[in-house]
Amino acid sequence: MQRYMHVYGPVLSRRLGRSLGVDIIPFKTCSYDCVYCLLGRTTCHTLEIREYAPSADVLEEIRQRLQEETPDAISFAGSGEPTLNSSLGEIIDGIKAMTDIPVVVFTNSSLLWDAKVRQNLARADIISPSLDAVLPASAEAVNRLVPGLEVRKIYEGLKTFCHDFHGRIWLEVLLVAGINDTDDDIEALSSAIKGLDNIECVQLNTVVRPPAERSARALGMSRLQAIAKRLPGKVEIIASSFGTASSRPAHHTASAEEVLDLIERHPSTAEGIAEGLDSDLEKTRGIVKELVRKGSLLESENDGKIFYLLPQAR
């Protein structure tokens, strides 16, 4: 199987089923430099909106992949903040012209104050914006905003988008122990979420993969459950136990190329890789072991588990 530049998967997602990933931003190009980022430190910290990946190239790869697979969703995520790509709306329109598979965009919300960005996102079916903190000091500590970007501006853009958007909105909140999980933080988040229209659910998350900063620690489940009760509306805890099953029926034989495509965007355990690619665990372990031997993958320990990542990610 060939390796694609802009698409990966489909990956098994608890939220979306089998989701074909679309990556339209160069590695670690982002308006944030989050302490918890599974891909490491941001190397291009920017607010520059431009065509980082040509829409024609992206759409051709999607067209080819859809001839091979029929996923449950097509989701924009991966190496950086997708709304930085000025062609996002054009790419979504192109997908809509070739299939009725739902289109999902995961965004850090940092550019929603820009009317053009909101117009680009309006074409999607599901948007998952993030809001990790609304207290300025906490937002700076956890997200490390690009200079010149302010929390109030981000929130007002998110508020406008949520009011105008006609699709489904899943708001994600990721908490890091001792950084953005204080009582004051949760009270401020609760108040802010109450001010947002059309939120289908709040998805509460914490650090589950090796973070950019080793000091970024996860909250325990009991703490997450207590915080969930303090947030408004429907709240789901999505902190992943992904890949914990030791044996499960597999419907696909993963290739080394598919493993690398997944790991490039989502460092995972061997179990997580197998589950994500719907592949046999023992065969997946064999592929991973060989990729480590060749130097194509690195091992990284987090919370007692071995995760695999590309050398460029650290």
mmCIF file of C-alpha atoms in Angstrom:
data_model
loop_
_atom_site.group_PDB
_atom_site.id
_atom_site.type_symbol
_atom_site.label_atom_id
_atom_site.label_comp_id
_atom_site.label_asym_id
_atom_site.label_seq_id
_atom_site.Cartn_x
_atom_site.Cartn_y
_atom_site.Cartn_z
ATOM 1 C CA MET A 1 0.000 0.000 0.000
ATOM 2 C CA GLN A 2 1.284 3.476 -0.850
ATOM 3 C CA ARG A 3 1.803 6.151 1.786
ATOM 4 C CA TYR A 4 -0.329 9.230 1.297
ATOM 5 C CA MET A 5 0.816 12.728 2.177
ATOM 6 C CA HIS A 6 -2.522 14.101 3.355
ATOM 7 C CA VAL A 7 -4.784 11.194 4.339
ATOM 8 C CA TYR A 8 -4.379 8.365 6.830
ATOM 9 C CA GLY A 9 -6.464 5.505 8.172
ATOM 10 C CA PRO A 10 -9.340 4.858 8.380
ATOM 11 C CA VAL A 11 -8.712 4.753 12.121
ATOM 12 C CA LEU A 12 -11.187 3.243 14.540
ATOM 13 C CA SER A 13 -12.576 6.078 16.678
ATOM 14 C CA ARG A 14 -14.841 5.661 19.689
ATOM 15 C CA ARG A 15 -16.668 8.821 18.663
ATOM 16 C CA LEU A 16 -16.806 8.429 14.878
ATOM 17 C CA GLY A 17 -16.485 4.753 14.017
ATOM 18 C CA ARG A 18 -13.985 4.199 11.192
ATOM 19 C CA SER A 19 -12.681 7.662 10.412
ATOM 20 C CA LEU A 20 -10.519 8.615 7.432
ATOM 21 C CA GLY A 21 -8.089 11.282 8.637
ATOM 22 C CA VAL A 22 -7.218 14.315 6.531
ATOM 23 C CA ASP A 23 -4.063 16.254 7.418
ATOM 24 C CA ILE A 24 -3.695 19.605 5.630
ATOM 25 C CA ILE A 25 -1.070 21.305 7.791
ATOM 26 C CA PRO A 26 2.716 20.711 7.948
ATOM 27 C CA PHE A 27 4.006 18.875 11.007
ATOM 28 C CA LYS A 28 3.649 20.951 14.207
ATOM 29 C CA THR A 29 2.387 24.116 12.528
ATOM 30 C CA CYS A 30 -0.043 25.554 15.046
ATOM 31 C CA SER A 31 -1.298 28.656 16.826
ATOM 32 C CA TYR A 32 -0.816 26.842 20.146
ATOM 33 C CA ASP A 33 2.111 25.028 21.734
ATOM 34 C CA CYS A 34 0.156 22.880 24.189
ATOM 35 C CA VAL A 35 2.062 21.278 27.043
ATOM 36 C CA TYR A 36 0.073 18.072 26.523
ATOM 37 C CA CYS A 37 0.477 17.741 22.745
ATOM 38 C CA LEU A 38 1.155 14.150 21.750
ATOM 39 C CA LEU A 39 3.304 15.315 18.816
ATOM 40 C CA GLY A 40 5.763 17.349 20.878
ATOM 41 C CA ARG A 41 6.628 21.057 20.832
ATOM 42 C CA THR A 42 5.262 23.347 18.126
ATOM 43 C CA THR A 43 8.022 24.199 15.663
ATOM 44 C CA CYS A 44 6.037 26.715 13.578
ATOM 45 C CA HIS A 45 4.060 28.876 16.023
ATOM 46 C CA THR A 46 1.880 30.993 13.758
ATOM 47 C CA LEU A 47 -1.427 32.681 12.954
ATOM 48 C CA GLU A 48 -0.664 32.843 9.228
ATOM 49 C CA ILE A 49 -3.600 31.505 7.207
ATOM 50 C CA ARG A 50 -2.562 30.231 3.774
ATOM 51 C CA GLU A 51 -2.804 27.203 1.503
ATOM 52 C CA TYR A 52 -0.371 24.911 3.281
ATOM 53 C CA ALA A 53 -1.562 21.920 1.239
ATOM 54 C CA PRO A 54 -3.017 22.405 -2.278
ATOM 55 C CA SER A 55 -6.714 21.533 -2.307
ATOM 56 C CA ALA A 56 -6.432 19.627 -5.605
ATOM 57 C CA ASP A 57 -3.754 17.323 -4.171
ATOM 58 C CA VAL A 58 -5.718 16.685 -0.988
ATOM 59 C CA LEU A 59 -8.948 15.953 -2.853
ATOM 60 C CA GLU A 60 -7.211 13.562 -5.253
ATOM 61 C CA GLU A 61 -5.832 11.555 -2.336
ATOM 62 C CA ILE A 62 -9.261 11.455 -0.696
ATOM 63 C CA ARG A 63 -10.826 10.336 -3.972
ATOM 64 C CA GLN A 64 -8.277 7.527 -4.324
ATOM 65 C CA ARG A 65 -8.712 6.402 -0.718
ATOM 66 C CA LEU A 66 -12.518 6.355 -1.004
ATOM 67 C CA GLN A 67 -12.173 3.984 -3.929
ATOM 68 C CA GLU A 68 -10.400 1.586 -1.553
ATOM 69 C CA GLU A 69 -12.373 2.170 1.671
ATOM 70 C CA THR A 70 -15.779 3.431 2.797
ATOM 71 C CA PRO A 71 -15.253 5.025 6.204
ATOM 72 C CA ASP A 72 -17.950 6.195 8.617
ATOM 73 C CA ALA A 73 -16.534 9.714 8.741
ATOM 74 C CA ILE A 74 -13.887 11.943 7.186
ATOM 75 C CA SER A 75 -12.114 13.997 9.824
ATOM 76 C CA PHE A 76 -9.672 16.898 9.638
ATOM 77 C CA ALA A 77 -6.992 16.564 12.317
ATOM 78 C CA GLY A 78 -3.381 15.470 12.459
ATOM 79 C CA SER A 79 -0.148 17.441 12.418
ATOM 80 C CA GLY A 80 -1.343 20.977 13.200
ATOM 81 C CA GLU A 81 -4.331 23.342 13.385
ATOM 82 C CA PRO A 82 -6.480 22.653 10.268
ATOM 83 C CA THR A 83 -8.176 26.078 10.185
ATOM 84 C CA LEU A 84 -4.805 27.637 9.309
ATOM 85 C CA ASN A 85 -5.288 26.210 5.807
ATOM 86 C CA SER A 86 -7.105 28.804 3.715
ATOM 87 C CA SER A 87 -8.471 26.066 1.419
ATOM 88 C CA LEU A 88 -10.278 24.154 4.158
ATOM 89 C CA GLY A 89 -13.731 25.219 2.935
ATOM 90 C CA GLU A 90 -12.872 24.380 -0.667
ATOM 91 C CA ILE A 91 -11.659 20.938 0.377
ATOM 92 C CA ILE A 92 -14.820 20.271 2.380
ATOM 93 C CA ASP A 93 -16.920 21.331 -0.629
ATOM 94 C CA GLY A 94 -14.919 18.939 -2.793
ATOM 95 C CA ILE A 95 -15.556 16.076 -0.383
ATOM 96 C CA LYS A 96 -19.262 16.882 -0.329
ATOM 97 C CA ALA A 97 -19.294 16.704 -4.121
ATOM 98 C CA MET A 98 -17.940 13.142 -4.115
ATOM 99 C CA THR A 99 -19.615 11.529 -1.072
ATOM 100 C CA ASP A 100 -22.274 11.943 1.613
ATOM 101 C CA ILE A 101 -19.948 10.644 4.358
ATOM 102 C CA PRO A 102 -20.059 13.093 7.311
ATOM 103 C CA VAL A 103 -17.196 15.600 7.505
ATOM 104 C CA VAL A 104 -15.722 16.381 10.925
ATOM 105 C CA VAL A 105 -13.217 19.083 11.882
ATOM 106 C CA PHE A 106 -11.201 19.106 15.104
ATOM 107 C CA THR A 107 -10.011 22.629 15.888
ATOM 108 C CA ASN A 108 -8.359 24.401 18.806
ATOM 109 C CA SER A 109 -10.835 27.308 18.321
ATOM 110 C CA SER A 110 -8.037 29.887 18.102
ATOM 111 C CA LEU A 111 -9.095 31.343 14.728
ATOM 112 C CA LEU A 112 -12.882 31.376 15.076
ATOM 113 C CA TRP A 113 -12.846 35.167 15.443
ATOM 114 C CA ASP A 114 -12.002 35.243 11.700
ATOM 115 C CA ALA A 115 -15.189 35.337 9.587
ATOM 116 C CA LYS A 116 -13.515 33.470 6.710
ATOM 117 C CA VAL A 117 -12.508 30.631 9.029
ATOM 118 C CA ARG A 118 -16.092 30.393 10.298
ATOM 119 C CA GLN A 119 -17.319 30.296 6.694
ATOM 120 C CA ASN A 120 -14.902 27.460 5.905
ATOM 121 C CA LEU A 121 -16.107 25.438 8.895
ATOM 122 C CA ALA A 122 -19.781 26.075 8.133
ATOM 123 C CA ARG A 123 -19.636 23.423 5.393
ATOM 124 C CA ALA A 124 -18.790 20.596 7.825
ATOM 125 C CA ASP A 125 -21.264 18.283 9.582
ATOM 126 C CA ILE A 126 -19.553 18.065 12.978
ATOM 127 C CA ILE A 127 -17.135 20.487 14.601
ATOM 128 C CA SER A 128 -15.147 19.592 17.705
ATOM 129 C CA PRO A 129 -13.702 22.864 19.017
ATOM 130 C CA SER A 130 -11.571 22.905 22.148
ATOM 131 C CA LEU A 131 -11.724 25.184 25.165
ATOM 132 C CA ASP A 132 -9.163 24.132 27.766
ATOM 133 C CA ALA A 133 -9.176 27.320 29.840
ATOM 134 C CA VAL A 134 -10.754 30.760 29.923
ATOM 135 C CA LEU A 135 -8.641 32.300 32.680
ATOM 136 C CA PRO A 136 -5.781 34.024 30.789
ATOM 137 C CA ALA A 137 -2.959 32.719 32.998
ATOM 138 C CA SER A 138 -4.243 29.154 32.782
ATOM 139 C CA ALA A 139 -4.755 29.332 29.015
ATOM 140 C CA GLU A 140 -1.225 30.611 28.553
ATOM 141 C CA ALA A 141 0.155 27.896 30.826
ATOM 142 C CA VAL A 142 -1.631 24.979 29.146
ATOM 143 C CA ASN A 143 -1.977 26.126 25.508
ATOM 144 C CA ARG A 144 0.944 28.587 25.189
ATOM 145 C CA LEU A 145 -0.824 30.853 22.699
ATOM 146 C CA VAL A 146 1.018 32.449 19.807
ATOM 147 C CA PRO A 147 2.041 36.029 20.768
ATOM 148 C CA GLY A 148 -0.757 38.517 20.144
ATOM 149 C CA LEU A 149 -3.577 35.991 20.594
ATOM 150 C CA GLU A 150 -5.857 36.641 23.561
ATOM 151 C CA VAL A 151 -8.232 34.288 25.372
ATOM 152 C CA ARG A 152 -11.132 36.735 25.284
ATOM 153 C CA LYS A 153 -10.833 37.048 21.501
ATOM 154 C CA ILE A 154 -10.778 33.262 21.152
ATOM 155 C CA TYR A 155 -13.855 32.834 23.326
ATOM 156 C CA GLU A 156 -15.850 35.529 21.527
ATOM 157 C CA GLY A 157 -15.035 33.860 18.196
ATOM 158 C CA LEU A 158 -16.134 30.490 19.576
ATOM 159 C CA LYS A 159 -19.332 32.052 20.896
ATOM 160 C CA THR A 160 -20.146 33.567 17.495
ATOM 161 C CA PHE A 161 -19.404 30.319 15.697
ATOM 162 C CA CYS A 162 -21.556 28.214 18.026
ATOM 163 C CA HIS A 163 -24.465 30.635 17.605
ATOM 164 C CA ASP A 164 -24.295 30.538 13.790
ATOM 165 C CA PHE A 165 -23.311 26.924 13.046
ATOM 166 C CA HIS A 166 -26.101 24.576 11.911
ATOM 167 C CA GLY A 167 -24.299 21.269 12.404
ATOM 168 C CA ARG A 168 -23.321 19.315 15.503
ATOM 169 C CA ILE A 169 -20.852 20.759 18.023
ATOM 170 C CA TRP A 170 -18.821 18.625 20.415
ATOM 171 C CA LEU A 171 -16.858 20.892 22.754
ATOM 172 C CA GLU A 172 -13.650 19.295 24.047
ATOM 173 C CA VAL A 173 -12.016 20.336 27.318
ATOM 174 C CA LEU A 174 -8.605 18.846 28.130
ATOM 175 C CA LEU A 175 -7.390 19.268 31.702
ATOM 176 C CA VAL A 176 -3.821 18.943 32.954
ATOM 177 C CA ALA A 177 -3.258 18.316 36.656
ATOM 178 C CA GLY A 178 -2.141 21.421 38.514
ATOM 179 C CA ILE A 179 -2.379 23.716 35.479
ATOM 180 C CA ASN A 180 -5.976 24.289 34.361
ATOM 181 C CA ASP A 181 -7.993 22.163 36.807
ATOM 182 C CA THR A 182 -8.292 24.436 39.849
ATOM 183 C CA ASP A 183 -11.696 25.258 41.310
ATOM 184 C CA ASP A 184 -11.419 28.751 39.823
ATOM 185 C CA ASP A 185 -10.659 27.267 36.393
ATOM 186 C CA ILE A 186 -13.629 24.902 36.511
ATOM 187 C CA GLU A 187 -15.973 27.649 37.702
ATOM 188 C CA ALA A 188 -14.826 29.924 34.869
ATOM 189 C CA LEU A 189 -15.141 27.130 32.310
ATOM 190 C CA SER A 190 -18.632 26.276 33.522
ATOM 191 C CA SER A 191 -19.741 29.888 33.165
ATOM 192 C CA ALA A 192 -18.169 30.174 29.714
ATOM 193 C CA ILE A 193 -19.805 26.974 28.451
ATOM 194 C CA LYS A 194 -23.199 28.207 29.636
ATOM 195 C CA GLY A 195 -22.712 31.170 27.289
ATOM 196 C CA LEU A 196 -22.309 28.947 24.206
ATOM 197 C CA ASP A 197 -25.266 27.998 22.007
ATOM 198 C CA ASN A 198 -25.926 24.652 20.317
ATOM 199 C CA ILE A 199 -23.403 22.555 22.262
ATOM 200 C CA GLU A 200 -24.471 18.929 21.796
ATOM 201 C CA CYS A 201 -22.052 17.677 24.439
ATOM 202 C CA VAL A 202 -18.950 18.579 26.396
ATOM 203 C CA GLN A 203 -16.191 15.986 26.031
ATOM 204 C CA LEU A 204 -13.852 15.978 29.017
ATOM 205 C CA ASN A 205 -10.324 14.743 28.407
ATOM 206 C CA THR A 206 -6.911 14.602 30.060
ATOM 207 C CA VAL A 207 -3.345 13.566 29.209
ATOM 208 C CA VAL A 208 -3.359 9.995 27.851
ATOM 209 C CA ARG A 209 -0.332 9.881 25.508
ATOM 210 C CA PRO A 210 3.266 11.035 26.036
ATOM 211 C CA PRO A 211 2.981 14.842 26.270
ATOM 212 C CA ALA A 212 5.236 17.574 24.893
ATOM 213 C CA GLU A 213 6.216 18.403 28.472
ATOM 214 C CA ARG A 214 6.908 15.525 30.815
ATOM 215 C CA SER A 215 5.510 17.623 33.675
ATOM 216 C CA ALA A 216 2.036 17.521 32.077
ATOM 217 C CA ARG A 217 0.147 14.979 34.179
ATOM 218 C CA ALA A 218 -3.245 13.343 33.826
ATOM 219 C CA LEU A 219 -6.179 13.772 36.180
ATOM 220 C CA GLY A 220 -7.509 10.620 37.793
ATOM 221 C CA MET A 221 -10.922 9.281 36.846
ATOM 222 C CA SER A 222 -12.521 10.248 40.171
ATOM 223 C CA ARG A 223 -11.377 13.852 39.720
ATOM 224 C CA LEU A 224 -12.686 13.912 36.140
ATOM 225 C CA GLN A 225 -16.024 12.557 37.308
ATOM 226 C CA ALA A 226 -16.272 15.243 39.992
ATOM 227 C CA ILE A 227 -15.470 17.976 37.467
ATOM 228 C CA ALA A 228 -17.967 16.561 34.957
ATOM 229 C CA LYS A 229 -20.739 17.135 37.499
ATOM 230 C CA ARG A 230 -19.804 20.818 37.696
ATOM 231 C CA LEU A 231 -19.985 21.474 33.962
ATOM 232 C CA PRO A 232 -23.292 22.325 32.254
ATOM 233 C CA GLY A 233 -25.221 20.186 29.800
ATOM 234 C CA LYS A 234 -24.350 16.697 28.659
ATOM 235 C CA VAL A 235 -20.774 15.840 29.679
ATOM 236 C CA GLU A 236 -18.856 12.775 28.492
ATOM 237 C CA ILE A 237 -15.472 11.706 29.832
ATOM 238 C CA ILE A 238 -13.473 10.667 26.776
ATOM 239 C CA ALA A 239 -10.066 10.219 28.436
ATOM 240 C CA SER A 240 -9.109 7.144 26.508
ATOM 241 C CA SER A 241 -8.498 3.634 27.666
ATOM 242 C CA PHE A 242 -7.989 3.024 23.942
ATOM 243 C CA GLY A 243 -6.168 -0.144 23.053
ATOM 244 C CA THR A 244 -6.608 -1.918 26.398
ATOM 245 C CA ALA A 245 -8.164 -5.052 24.939
ATOM 246 C CA SER A 246 -5.566 -7.806 24.724
ATOM 247 C CA SER A 247 -7.503 -9.840 22.205
ATOM 248 C CA ARG A 248 -10.299 -8.937 19.843
ATOM 249 C CA PRO A 249 -11.512 -9.975 16.392
ATOM 250 C CA ALA A 250 -9.555 -8.229 13.636
ATOM 251 C CA HIS A 251 -11.031 -7.391 10.251
ATOM 252 C CA HIS A 252 -7.950 -5.985 8.529
ATOM 253 C CA THR A 253 -4.282 -6.816 8.036
ATOM 254 C CA ALA A 254 -2.367 -3.596 8.630
ATOM 255 C CA SER A 255 0.697 -2.709 6.581
ATOM 256 C CA ALA A 256 3.848 -0.975 7.802
ATOM 257 C CA GLU A 257 2.775 2.082 5.800
ATOM 258 C CA GLU A 258 -0.563 2.254 7.621
ATOM 259 C CA VAL A 259 1.164 1.927 10.988
ATOM 260 C CA LEU A 260 3.519 4.805 10.139
ATOM 261 C CA ASP A 261 0.649 6.967 8.864
ATOM 262 C CA LEU A 262 -1.240 6.437 12.129
ATOM 263 C CA ILE A 263 1.759 6.980 14.400
ATOM 264 C CA GLU A 264 2.729 10.174 12.547
ATOM 265 C CA ARG A 265 -0.483 11.794 13.837
ATOM 266 C CA HIS A 266 -1.323 9.680 16.911
ATOM 267 C CA PRO A 267 1.481 8.100 18.945
ATOM 268 C CA SER A 268 -0.005 4.895 20.345
ATOM 269 C CA THR A 269 0.710 1.647 22.127
ATOM 270 C CA ALA A 270 0.886 -1.552 20.087
ATOM 271 C CA GLU A 271 -2.609 -2.343 21.364
ATOM 272 C CA GLY A 272 -3.826 1.106 20.332
ATOM 273 C CA ILE A 273 -2.345 0.726 16.865
ATOM 274 C CA ALA A 274 -4.016 -2.651 16.409
ATOM 275 C CA GLU A 275 -7.358 -1.356 17.651
ATOM 276 C CA GLY A 276 -7.133 1.848 15.621
ATOM 277 C CA LEU A 277 -6.360 -0.029 12.410
ATOM 278 C CA ASP A 278 -8.746 -2.894 13.240
ATOM 279 C CA SER A 279 -5.792 -5.244 12.870
ATOM 280 C CA ASP A 280 -4.509 -8.426 14.528
ATOM 281 C CA LEU A 281 -2.540 -7.522 17.669
ATOM 282 C CA GLU A 282 0.289 -10.038 17.314
ATOM 283 C CA LYS A 283 0.858 -9.178 13.653
ATOM 284 C CA THR A 284 0.814 -5.490 14.557
ATOM 285 C CA ARG A 285 3.397 -6.071 17.288
ATOM 286 C CA GLY A 286 5.610 -7.765 14.717
ATOM 287 C CA ILE A 287 5.359 -4.798 12.352
ATOM 288 C CA VAL A 288 6.062 -2.338 15.172
ATOM 289 C CA LYS A 289 9.067 -4.339 16.385
ATOM 290 C CA GLU A 290 10.562 -4.323 12.884
ATOM 291 C CA LEU A 291 9.947 -0.572 12.461
ATOM 292 C CA VAL A 292 11.693 0.072 15.785
ATOM 293 C CA ARG A 293 14.622 -2.104 14.680
ATOM 294 C CA LYS A 294 14.939 -0.059 11.488
ATOM 295 C CA GLY A 295 14.794 3.219 13.427
ATOM 296 C CA SER A 296 11.481 4.233 11.821
ATOM 297 C CA LEU A 297 9.730 4.295 15.214
ATOM 298 C CA LEU A 298 10.857 5.255 18.712
ATOM 299 C CA GLU A 299 9.596 3.982 22.046
ATOM 300 C CA SER A 300 8.391 6.363 24.762
ATOM 301 C CA GLU A 301 7.096 5.383 28.202
ATOM 302 C CA ASN A 302 4.101 7.163 29.719
ATOM 303 C CA ASP A 303 2.121 6.088 32.774
ATOM 304 C CA GLY A 304 3.657 2.630 32.679
ATOM 305 C CA LYS A 305 2.821 2.043 29.008
ATOM 306 C CA ILE A 306 5.087 1.941 25.965
ATOM 307 C CA PHE A 307 3.999 4.292 23.194
ATOM 308 C CA TYR A 308 5.458 4.422 19.700
ATOM 309 C CA LEU A 309 6.180 7.629 17.811
ATOM 310 C CA LEU A 310 8.146 8.899 14.838
ATOM 311 C CA PRO A 311 11.695 10.177 15.439
ATOM 312 C CA GLN A 312 10.717 13.695 14.268
ATOM 313 C CA ALA A 313 8.103 14.002 17.022
ATOM 314 C CA ARG A 314 10.718 14.484 19.774
#
